Short mmCIF file of C-alpha atoms and ligand atoms in Angstrom, two decimals:
data_model
loop_
_atom_site.label_atom_id
_atom_site.label_comp_id
_atom_site.label_asym_id
_atom_site.label_seq_id
_atom_site.Cartn_x
_atom_site.Cartn_y
_atom_site.Cartn_z
CA UNK A 6 15.69 0.77 7.40
CA UNK A 7 18.48 1.94 5.60
CA UNK A 8 17.81 4.19 2.51
CA UNK A 9 20.40 5.17 0.39
CA UNK A 10 19.78 8.39 -2.26
CA UNK A 11 19.36 8.17 -5.56
CA UNK A 12 22.25 6.75 -7.61
CA UNK A 13 21.31 7.91 -11.20
CA UNK A 14 19.18 11.29 -11.13
CA UNK A 15 17.18 11.32 -14.18
CA UNK A 16 15.61 14.47 -13.77
CA UNK A 17 15.46 16.95 -16.81
CA UNK A 18 16.08 13.77 -18.41
CA UNK A 19 12.91 13.79 -20.79
CA UNK A 20 12.29 17.70 -21.59
CA UNK A 21 11.14 17.30 -25.06
CA UNK A 22 7.25 17.13 -25.41
CA UNK A 23 5.87 14.01 -27.37
CA UNK A 24 3.64 14.85 -29.94
CA UNK A 25 -0.22 14.23 -28.98
CA UNK A 26 -1.13 10.76 -29.51
CA UNK A 27 -3.68 10.32 -32.83
CA UNK A 28 -6.17 7.75 -32.25
CA UNK A 29 -6.48 5.13 -34.63
CA UNK A 30 -9.34 2.28 -33.80
CA UNK A 31 -8.11 -0.98 -34.60
CA UNK A 32 -9.68 -4.51 -33.91
CA UNK A 33 -8.52 -5.97 -30.55
CA UNK A 34 -6.77 -8.61 -32.94
CA UNK A 35 -6.86 -10.10 -36.20
CA UNK A 36 -9.28 -12.77 -36.89
CA UNK A 37 -7.96 -16.25 -36.56
CA UNK A 38 -10.46 -17.20 -39.17
CA UNK A 39 -8.06 -17.55 -42.11
CA UNK A 40 -5.12 -19.75 -42.43
CA UNK A 41 -4.47 -23.03 -40.59
CA UNK A 42 -7.31 -24.37 -38.16
CA UNK A 43 -6.47 -23.48 -34.59
CA UNK A 44 -6.38 -27.07 -32.62
CA UNK A 45 -7.54 -25.56 -29.63
CA UNK A 46 -10.71 -24.73 -31.45
CA UNK A 47 -10.92 -27.36 -33.66
CA UNK A 48 -9.61 -30.43 -31.33
CA UNK A 49 -10.99 -31.62 -28.16
CA UNK A 50 -8.43 -30.88 -25.60
CA UNK A 51 -7.01 -33.31 -22.63
CA UNK A 52 -8.83 -31.16 -20.15
CA UNK A 53 -12.21 -31.87 -21.81
CA UNK A 54 -11.37 -35.72 -22.37
CA UNK A 55 -10.51 -36.61 -18.54
CA UNK A 56 -11.68 -35.85 -15.38
CA UNK A 57 -9.78 -33.09 -13.55
CA UNK A 58 -8.61 -33.29 -9.92
CA UNK A 59 -11.46 -33.96 -7.14
CA UNK A 60 -12.40 -31.29 -4.83
CA UNK A 61 -10.46 -32.90 -1.93
CA UNK A 62 -7.00 -32.11 -3.60
CA UNK A 63 -6.71 -28.83 -2.05
CA UNK A 64 -7.97 -28.41 1.01
CA UNK A 65 -6.62 -24.63 1.31
CA UNK A 66 -6.11 -23.12 -2.22
CA UNK A 67 -2.92 -21.45 -3.72
CA UNK A 68 -2.82 -19.91 -6.87
CA UNK A 69 -2.52 -21.88 -10.14
CA UNK A 70 1.33 -22.30 -10.66
CA UNK A 71 0.84 -20.42 -14.03
CA UNK A 72 0.76 -17.29 -11.68
CA UNK A 73 3.61 -18.24 -9.47
CA UNK A 74 5.41 -15.16 -10.61
CA UNK A 75 2.74 -13.11 -8.76
CA UNK A 76 4.80 -12.71 -5.74
CA UNK A 77 6.36 -10.11 -3.09
CA UNK A 78 10.05 -8.76 -3.89
CA UNK A 79 12.79 -7.37 -2.39
CA UNK A 80 15.17 -4.29 -3.37
CA UNK A 81 18.64 -6.14 -2.53
CA UNK A 82 20.70 -2.94 -1.22
CA UNK A 83 17.31 -1.57 0.53
CA UNK A 84 17.87 -3.84 3.72
CA UNK A 85 20.87 -4.99 5.37
CA UNK A 86 19.50 -8.16 6.87
CA UNK A 87 15.85 -9.98 6.78
CA UNK A 88 14.98 -9.63 10.37
CA UNK A 89 14.69 -5.33 9.84
CA UNK A 90 13.13 -5.58 6.61
CA UNK A 91 10.59 -4.89 3.84
CA UNK A 92 9.33 -6.40 0.95
CA UNK A 93 6.76 -5.05 -1.60
CA UNK A 94 3.52 -6.15 -3.04
CA UNK A 95 3.18 -6.97 -6.63
CA UNK A 96 0.70 -4.36 -7.55
CA UNK A 97 1.72 -4.23 -11.14
CA UNK A 98 0.35 -7.76 -11.34
CA UNK A 99 -2.86 -7.33 -9.62
CA UNK A 100 -6.19 -5.97 -10.58
CA UNK A 101 -9.35 -4.65 -8.73
CA UNK A 102 -8.44 -3.10 -5.54
CA UNK A 103 -8.38 -5.95 -2.84
CA UNK A 104 -4.61 -7.36 -2.04
CA UNK A 105 -4.69 -10.99 -1.56
CA UNK A 106 -3.15 -11.52 1.72
CA UNK A 107 -0.47 -13.92 0.41
CA UNK A 108 1.25 -11.34 -1.65
CA UNK A 109 0.71 -8.09 0.54
CA UNK A 110 3.82 -6.61 1.34
CA UNK A 111 5.70 -6.92 5.11
CA UNK A 112 7.59 -4.52 7.04
CA UNK A 113 9.11 -5.75 10.39
CA UNK A 114 11.41 -4.34 12.47
CA UNK A 115 12.64 -7.13 14.51
CA UNK A 116 11.25 -9.82 12.48
CA UNK A 117 7.56 -11.81 12.32
CA UNK A 118 6.93 -13.32 15.48
CA UNK A 119 4.53 -16.65 15.99
CA UNK A 120 2.04 -15.59 18.82
CA UNK A 121 -0.58 -18.33 19.67
CA UNK A 122 -4.12 -17.29 20.23
CA UNK A 123 -4.11 -19.09 23.96
CA UNK A 124 -0.52 -16.78 24.66
CA UNK A 125 -2.09 -13.44 23.49
CA UNK A 126 -3.23 -10.71 26.18
CA UNK A 127 -4.19 -7.26 25.25
CA UNK A 128 -3.68 -4.77 28.07
CA UNK A 129 -5.41 -1.53 28.57
CA UNK A 130 -3.71 0.56 31.65
CA UNK A 131 -2.38 4.21 32.29
CA UNK A 132 -5.24 6.96 32.80
CA UNK A 133 -8.30 4.63 32.71
CA UNK A 134 -11.07 3.76 35.53
CA UNK A 135 -10.24 0.05 35.18
CA UNK A 136 -6.94 -1.37 33.93
CA UNK A 137 -7.75 -4.40 31.73
CA UNK A 138 -6.15 -7.30 30.33
CA UNK A 139 -8.06 -9.20 27.34
CA UNK A 140 -7.45 -12.93 26.10
CA UNK A 141 -8.12 -13.35 22.55
CA UNK A 142 -11.79 -15.08 23.39
CA UNK A 143 -12.67 -11.91 25.00
CA UNK A 144 -11.82 -9.87 22.00
CA UNK A 145 -14.09 -11.96 19.93
CA UNK A 146 -17.06 -11.27 22.56
CA UNK A 147 -17.19 -7.49 21.65
CA UNK A 148 -19.74 -6.32 19.30
CA UNK A 149 -17.31 -6.45 15.45
CA UNK A 150 -16.72 -3.74 13.16
CA UNK A 151 -15.56 -4.46 9.54
CA UNK A 152 -13.89 -1.97 6.63
CA UNK A 153 -11.67 -1.79 3.85
CA UNK A 154 -8.60 0.20 4.31
CA UNK A 155 -4.98 0.79 2.91
CA UNK A 156 -2.09 0.26 4.64
CA UNK A 157 0.80 2.62 3.12
CA UNK A 158 4.44 2.81 4.76
CA UNK A 159 5.60 6.17 5.20
CA UNK A 160 8.50 5.10 3.29
CA UNK A 161 6.71 4.01 0.50
CA UNK A 162 8.31 5.59 -2.73
CA UNK A 163 10.91 6.84 -0.39
CA UNK A 164 13.52 6.03 -2.65
CA UNK A 165 12.54 8.48 -5.18
CA UNK A 166 12.83 11.72 -3.51
CA UNK A 167 16.33 12.29 -5.33
CA UNK A 168 15.06 11.18 -8.84
CA UNK A 169 13.84 7.91 -10.37
CA UNK A 170 15.59 5.12 -9.44
CA UNK A 171 13.44 1.84 -9.00
CA UNK A 172 12.12 0.54 -12.35
CA UNK A 173 8.29 -1.21 -11.53
CA UNK A 174 5.40 0.09 -9.56
CA UNK A 175 6.26 -2.85 -7.26
CA UNK A 176 9.34 -1.43 -6.08
CA UNK A 177 8.36 2.14 -6.32
CA UNK A 178 4.96 2.05 -4.64
CA UNK A 179 4.53 -1.51 -3.37
CA UNK A 180 4.86 -0.79 0.22
CA UNK A 181 0.98 -0.69 0.28
CA UNK A 182 -1.79 -3.07 0.77
CA UNK A 183 -5.54 -2.72 1.11
CA UNK A 184 -7.63 -5.32 2.97
CA UNK A 185 -11.26 -5.93 4.32
CA UNK A 186 -10.68 -5.96 8.09
CA UNK A 187 -13.08 -7.30 10.69
CA UNK A 188 -12.16 -6.82 14.86
CA UNK A 189 -13.52 -4.70 17.52
CA UNK A 190 -13.42 -0.72 17.47
CA UNK A 191 -11.03 0.29 19.81
CA UNK A 192 -13.52 2.99 21.32
CA UNK A 193 -15.22 -0.09 22.30
CA UNK A 194 -12.32 -1.61 24.41
CA UNK A 195 -11.50 2.06 25.69
CA UNK A 196 -14.88 2.46 26.85
CA UNK A 197 -14.91 -0.83 28.64
CA UNK A 198 -11.58 0.59 30.49
CA UNK A 199 -13.29 3.97 30.73
CA UNK A 200 -10.47 6.90 29.98
CA UNK A 201 -10.10 9.45 32.50
CA UNK A 202 -10.43 13.02 31.42
CA UNK A 203 -6.78 13.66 31.35
CA UNK A 204 -6.36 10.81 29.10
CA UNK A 205 -5.68 12.58 25.66
CA UNK A 206 -2.95 10.26 24.01
CA UNK A 207 -2.62 6.55 23.78
CA UNK A 208 0.67 4.69 23.48
CA UNK A 209 0.62 1.43 21.55
CA UNK A 210 2.81 -1.48 21.58
CA UNK A 211 3.49 -4.81 19.66
CA UNK A 212 4.73 -8.27 21.43
CA UNK A 213 7.66 -8.12 18.78
CA UNK A 214 11.12 -7.27 20.19
CA UNK A 215 11.04 -3.84 18.60
CA UNK A 216 7.53 -3.20 20.21
CA UNK A 217 7.01 -0.26 17.55
CA UNK A 218 5.54 2.02 20.15
CA UNK A 219 3.67 4.91 18.81
CA UNK A 220 1.42 7.69 20.16
CA UNK A 221 -1.73 8.25 18.71
CA UNK A 222 -4.22 11.24 20.06
CA UNK A 223 -7.21 10.00 21.80
CA UNK A 224 -9.35 11.67 19.12
CA UNK A 225 -8.26 9.44 16.40
CA UNK A 226 -8.30 6.26 18.78
CA UNK A 227 -11.95 7.00 19.81
CA UNK A 228 -12.87 7.51 16.04
CA UNK A 229 -12.29 4.90 13.51
CA UNK A 230 -9.14 2.73 14.96
CA UNK A 231 -9.72 -1.07 15.02
CA UNK A 232 -8.26 -3.78 16.87
CA UNK A 233 -8.48 -6.16 13.86
CA UNK A 234 -8.47 -10.15 13.95
CA UNK A 235 -9.40 -11.10 10.71
CA UNK A 236 -8.40 -9.82 6.93
CA UNK A 237 -9.80 -10.83 3.78
CA UNK A 238 -12.29 -13.12 5.65
CA UNK A 239 -9.30 -15.04 7.59
CA UNK A 240 -7.11 -14.74 10.44
CA UNK A 241 -4.35 -12.37 9.73
CA UNK A 242 -1.34 -14.00 8.44
CA UNK A 243 1.55 -14.34 11.32
CA UNK A 244 3.59 -11.53 9.03
CA UNK A 245 0.28 -9.35 9.52
CA UNK A 246 0.56 -9.45 13.02
CA UNK A 247 -1.47 -12.40 14.13
CA UNK A 248 -3.64 -12.74 16.28
CA UNK A 249 -4.41 -8.81 16.54
CA UNK A 250 -3.24 -5.82 15.05
CA UNK A 251 -4.17 -2.18 15.18
CA UNK A 252 -5.84 -0.57 11.82
CA UNK A 253 -5.37 3.01 11.81
CA UNK A 254 -7.49 4.21 8.71
CA UNK A 255 -5.51 6.75 6.26
CA UNK A 256 -2.92 7.18 8.67
CA UNK A 257 0.92 5.96 7.92
CA UNK A 258 1.60 2.17 8.15
CA UNK A 259 3.97 2.46 11.10
CA UNK A 260 0.90 3.33 13.72
CA UNK A 261 -0.68 -0.30 12.54
CA UNK A 262 0.80 -2.03 15.45
CA UNK A 263 0.94 -5.75 14.61
CA UNK A 264 0.87 -8.25 17.50
CA UNK A 265 -0.74 -5.66 19.72
CA UNK A 266 -0.02 -6.20 23.50
CA UNK A 267 -0.93 -2.68 25.29
CA UNK A 268 -2.28 0.28 25.20
CA UNK A 269 -1.53 2.92 27.68
CA UNK A 270 -4.11 5.81 27.95
CA UNK A 271 -1.47 9.05 28.46
CA UNK A 272 -1.94 12.54 29.01
CA UNK A 273 0.69 13.37 26.48
CA UNK A 274 2.47 11.61 23.34
CA UNK A 275 5.65 9.38 24.51
CA UNK A 276 7.86 10.82 21.84
CA UNK A 277 9.42 7.31 21.26
CA UNK A 278 11.97 6.10 18.91
CA UNK A 279 9.31 5.34 16.24
CA UNK A 280 7.98 9.05 16.28
CA UNK A 281 11.37 11.29 16.79
CA UNK A 282 14.48 9.84 14.85
CA UNK A 283 12.30 7.66 12.77
CA UNK A 284 9.20 8.46 10.78
CA UNK A 285 9.75 12.30 11.03
CA UNK A 286 10.22 14.26 7.85
CA UNK A 287 13.40 16.41 7.58
CA UNK A 288 13.17 19.38 5.79
CA UNK A 289 15.81 21.30 3.58
CA UNK A 290 16.78 23.39 6.54
CA UNK A 291 17.79 20.24 8.80
CA UNK A 292 14.47 20.71 10.93
CA UNK A 293 12.29 17.61 11.29
CA UNK A 294 8.94 18.00 10.91
CA UNK A 295 6.95 15.15 13.56
CA UNK A 296 3.42 13.91 13.53
CA UNK A 297 3.02 13.54 9.43
CA UNK A 298 0.06 10.74 10.48
CA UNK A 299 -2.12 10.84 7.40
CA UNK A 300 -1.03 9.69 3.91
CA UNK A 301 -1.74 12.24 1.35
CA UNK A 302 -3.82 11.42 -2.19
CA UNK A 303 -1.68 9.41 -4.38
CA UNK A 304 -1.83 7.24 -7.27
CA UNK A 305 0.25 5.17 -9.68
CA UNK A 306 -0.38 3.56 -13.09
CA UNK A 307 0.08 -0.19 -12.31
CA UNK A 308 0.00 -1.01 -15.89
CA UNK A 309 1.52 -0.60 -18.29
CA UNK A 310 4.57 0.05 -16.03
CA UNK A 311 8.67 -1.00 -16.05
CA UNK A 312 7.56 -4.70 -15.02
CA UNK A 313 4.80 -5.06 -17.39
CA UNK A 314 5.34 -3.69 -21.00
CA UNK A 315 2.81 -3.59 -23.54
CA UNK A 316 2.66 -6.85 -25.45
CA UNK A 317 0.86 -5.66 -28.37
CA UNK A 318 0.83 -3.22 -31.36
CA UNK A 319 -1.06 0.20 -31.89
CA UNK A 320 -4.78 -0.37 -30.99
CA UNK A 321 -7.19 -0.70 -27.78
CA UNK A 322 -4.81 -0.12 -24.72
CA UNK A 323 -6.02 -0.79 -21.23
CA UNK A 324 -4.34 1.79 -18.91
CA UNK A 325 -5.01 1.16 -15.06
CA UNK A 326 -3.74 1.78 -11.86
CA UNK A 327 -4.47 2.62 -8.03
CA UNK A 328 -5.41 5.62 -6.29
CA UNK A 329 -5.87 6.46 -2.40
CA UNK A 330 -5.80 8.80 0.14
CA UNK A 331 -5.91 9.13 3.95
CA UNK A 332 -8.32 12.23 4.11
CA UNK A 333 -11.23 10.34 2.55
CA UNK A 334 -12.42 8.87 -0.69
CA UNK A 335 -10.40 9.39 -4.00
CA UNK A 336 -13.15 12.00 -6.23
CA UNK A 337 -11.27 11.77 -9.21
CA UNK A 338 -8.21 10.24 -11.28
CA UNK A 339 -6.76 11.94 -14.30
CA UNK A 340 -4.22 10.36 -16.89
CA UNK A 341 -1.71 12.00 -18.97
CA UNK A 342 -0.06 10.42 -21.69
CA UNK A 343 2.30 13.41 -22.73
CA UNK A 344 4.17 13.92 -19.24
CA UNK A 345 1.17 16.06 -17.93
CA UNK A 346 0.70 18.52 -20.76
CA UNK A 347 -2.80 16.96 -20.88
CA UNK A 348 -5.22 15.29 -18.72
CA UNK A 349 -7.92 13.02 -19.62
CA UNK A 350 -10.18 12.08 -16.63
CA UNK A 351 -10.05 8.19 -15.87
CA UNK A 352 -12.86 5.60 -15.37
CA UNK A 353 -13.19 4.81 -11.62
CA UNK A 354 -13.97 1.01 -11.59
CA UNK A 355 -16.22 1.81 -8.52
CA UNK A 356 -16.89 5.21 -6.29
CA UNK A 357 -14.06 5.93 -4.23
CA UNK A 358 -14.17 4.42 -0.60
CA UNK A 359 -12.73 6.56 2.35
CA UNK A 360 -8.92 5.58 3.20
CA UNK A 361 -9.29 2.78 0.67
CA UNK A 362 -7.70 1.85 -2.84
CA UNK A 363 -9.62 2.78 -5.84
CA UNK A 364 -9.04 1.24 -9.15
CA UNK A 365 -8.78 3.28 -11.99
CA UNK A 366 -8.95 2.83 -15.88
CA UNK A 367 -8.47 4.64 -18.97
CA UNK A 368 -9.75 2.92 -21.94
CA UNK A 369 -6.91 4.19 -24.61
CA UNK A 370 -6.19 3.56 -28.08
CA UNK A 371 -2.38 3.49 -28.42
CA UNK A 372 -1.06 4.82 -31.35
CA UNK A 373 2.31 3.18 -31.22
CA UNK A 374 4.31 6.14 -30.41
CA UNK A 375 5.89 6.81 -27.10
CA UNK A 376 4.22 7.91 -24.01
CA UNK A 377 5.16 9.70 -20.68
CA UNK A 378 2.58 7.97 -18.68
CA UNK A 379 1.32 9.56 -15.48
CA UNK A 380 -1.68 9.70 -12.97
CA UNK A 381 -3.24 12.44 -10.75
CA UNK A 382 -5.33 11.59 -7.91
CA UNK A 383 -7.95 14.29 -6.25
CA UNK A 384 -9.69 13.30 -3.16
CA UNK A 385 -13.05 14.07 -1.82
CA UNK A 386 -11.51 17.36 -0.03
CA UNK A 387 -10.23 18.98 -3.19
CA UNK A 388 -6.42 17.87 -2.53
CA UNK A 389 -4.84 17.24 -5.95
CA UNK A 390 -1.56 14.92 -5.95
CA UNK A 391 1.55 17.05 -6.59
CA UNK A 392 4.19 16.91 -8.98
CA UNK A 393 7.47 15.70 -7.53
CA UNK A 394 8.96 18.84 -8.25
CA UNK A 395 6.39 20.76 -6.43
CA UNK A 396 6.62 18.57 -3.53
CA UNK A 397 10.58 19.00 -3.59
CA UNK A 398 10.14 22.99 -3.37
CA UNK A 399 8.31 22.63 -0.27
CA UNK A 400 9.71 19.55 1.48
CA UNK A 401 13.64 19.53 0.05
CA UNK A 402 15.37 16.40 -0.80
CA UNK A 403 16.32 15.07 2.84
CA UNK A 404 13.11 13.37 3.34
CA UNK A 405 12.60 9.49 3.30
CA UNK A 406 8.70 9.60 4.15
CA UNK A 407 5.63 10.91 2.78
CA UNK A 408 6.61 10.98 -1.10
CA UNK A 409 3.08 11.20 -2.72
CA UNK A 410 4.65 13.07 -5.81
CA UNK A 411 3.37 12.15 -9.62
CA UNK A 412 4.99 9.19 -11.20
CA UNK A 413 5.84 9.02 -14.65
CA UNK A 414 6.35 5.90 -16.92
CA UNK A 415 8.27 6.24 -20.14
CA UNK A 416 6.54 3.77 -22.31
CA UNK A 417 9.00 3.14 -25.40
CA UNK A 418 7.48 2.58 -29.02
CA UNK A 419 8.61 -1.35 -28.53
CA UNK A 420 6.07 -1.21 -25.23
CA UNK A 421 8.93 -1.47 -22.68
CA UNK A 422 8.65 0.98 -20.10
CA UNK A 423 11.12 2.97 -17.61
CA UNK A 424 11.05 4.89 -14.54
CA UNK A 425 11.96 8.69 -15.63
CA UNK A 426 11.08 11.94 -14.25
CA UNK A 427 9.86 15.16 -16.26
CA UNK A 428 10.54 18.70 -15.72
N1 MTE B 526 4.07 -3.37 14.22
C1 MTE B 526 5.15 -4.34 14.84
N2 MTE B 526 4.90 -4.73 16.25
N3 MTE B 526 6.31 -4.33 14.59
C2 MTE B 526 6.61 -3.90 13.32
O1 MTE B 526 7.91 -4.09 12.99
N4 MTE B 526 6.01 -2.43 11.56
C3 MTE B 526 5.42 -1.50 11.10
C4 MTE B 526 3.92 -1.43 11.26
N5 MTE B 526 3.74 -1.88 12.52
C5 MTE B 526 5.67 -2.91 12.49
C6 MTE B 526 4.27 -3.01 13.23
C7 MTE B 526 5.46 -0.75 9.67
S1 MTE B 526 6.49 0.33 9.47
C8 MTE B 526 4.58 -0.92 8.74
S2 MTE B 526 4.66 -0.15 7.39
C9 MTE B 526 3.12 -1.77 9.00
O2 MTE B 526 3.21 -2.35 10.30
C10 MTE B 526 3.53 -2.81 7.95
O3 MTE B 526 2.36 -3.74 7.93
P1 MTE B 526 2.51 -5.18 7.35
O4 MTE B 526 3.66 -5.85 7.78
O5 MTE B 526 1.46 -5.78 7.66
O6 MTE B 526 2.65 -4.68 5.78
CO1 CO B 527 6.34 1.02 7.49
#
């Protein structure tokens, strides 16, 4: 993937503080009781007069056509072609935590391949007692495990290092999805092969031309890694690695090898392309940091945000977003409406789940004034999501990957929103 540096850095653009918002409670909307009668209330509508479609109309359903704008989108200048490509989850239009597979982001290094179950083979070789090859049916006969996990590309938010750039949480934070996986624990398969004492790493490969080979320490492989064949209850989509992919909870998306074909137990890391020239973090002094596996705690306000402005006047406003951490569960999310000067603890829709997305809400009363909207995640280890400037002080601006800095949306009086940075 080619990532261009920020074109217009708006850092320092908004320095002036905004006046603290004044809570002015109002009714949600004016009562419609006065004036002309509302035919939607007073008249029988067609949908109540005639039968709807029968149950056979859609054996496998798609979202109703009114929702046809809830789709993955691309950033045209970001990818030179559609073979080595990326698209973005419409997180600004979703709620709750589960990403529907149909609009979950995809990242392919050599295109999405079609691999039928009868053609599927998974090999375990290297430093094992028995080298093994599993068919898809073999995998289905091992005891199953299940878990909800986020998968975040290390490059998520990567375009924002040099300043606010893309207008929308879909584009700044949409290289992420959160699904419920079912599959077999990798430790179960490795136990079947018998890992030799010298086996300290595994090297995992996909069946696609890129192979996306990555090294993983044996401790993680024996911990919570899964070979998954179902997501959100159904078969993986082709683009997510049908018929089986690796799920590496809390670790960068690049390790989640799709169309998984081979696991080699090795004494050391392979130092493949994807873990040397790519997926390393070049620091200010030009030295690249490697093995940045864990995704640090991060959050973003999904609405209101640039693609979903406020459509109503002052009064009750639902501020909502997502938080996640690769180190465990989200413990708390704070929201600021004044660019980080004051923080209010948001309401978590459900207690945090380790290595899965958490939905937060701030039930706000908007005074109709401008806001500099931010969210800040805290995970169960006590780690606090840093500001972008704090991150840059340590990491410099040469990086692409692992940008978990606090995002700011400038909400204007007319309800529209823009991606900005505060200093
Ligand atoms: N696995 C294979 N075999 N080929 C790939 O191109 N892309 C990786 C990873 N696994 C990739 C792969 C990257 S960079 C990411 S972020 C995730 O898959 C994306 O998973 P998704 O396409 O299901 O969203
Ligand atoms: Co990726």
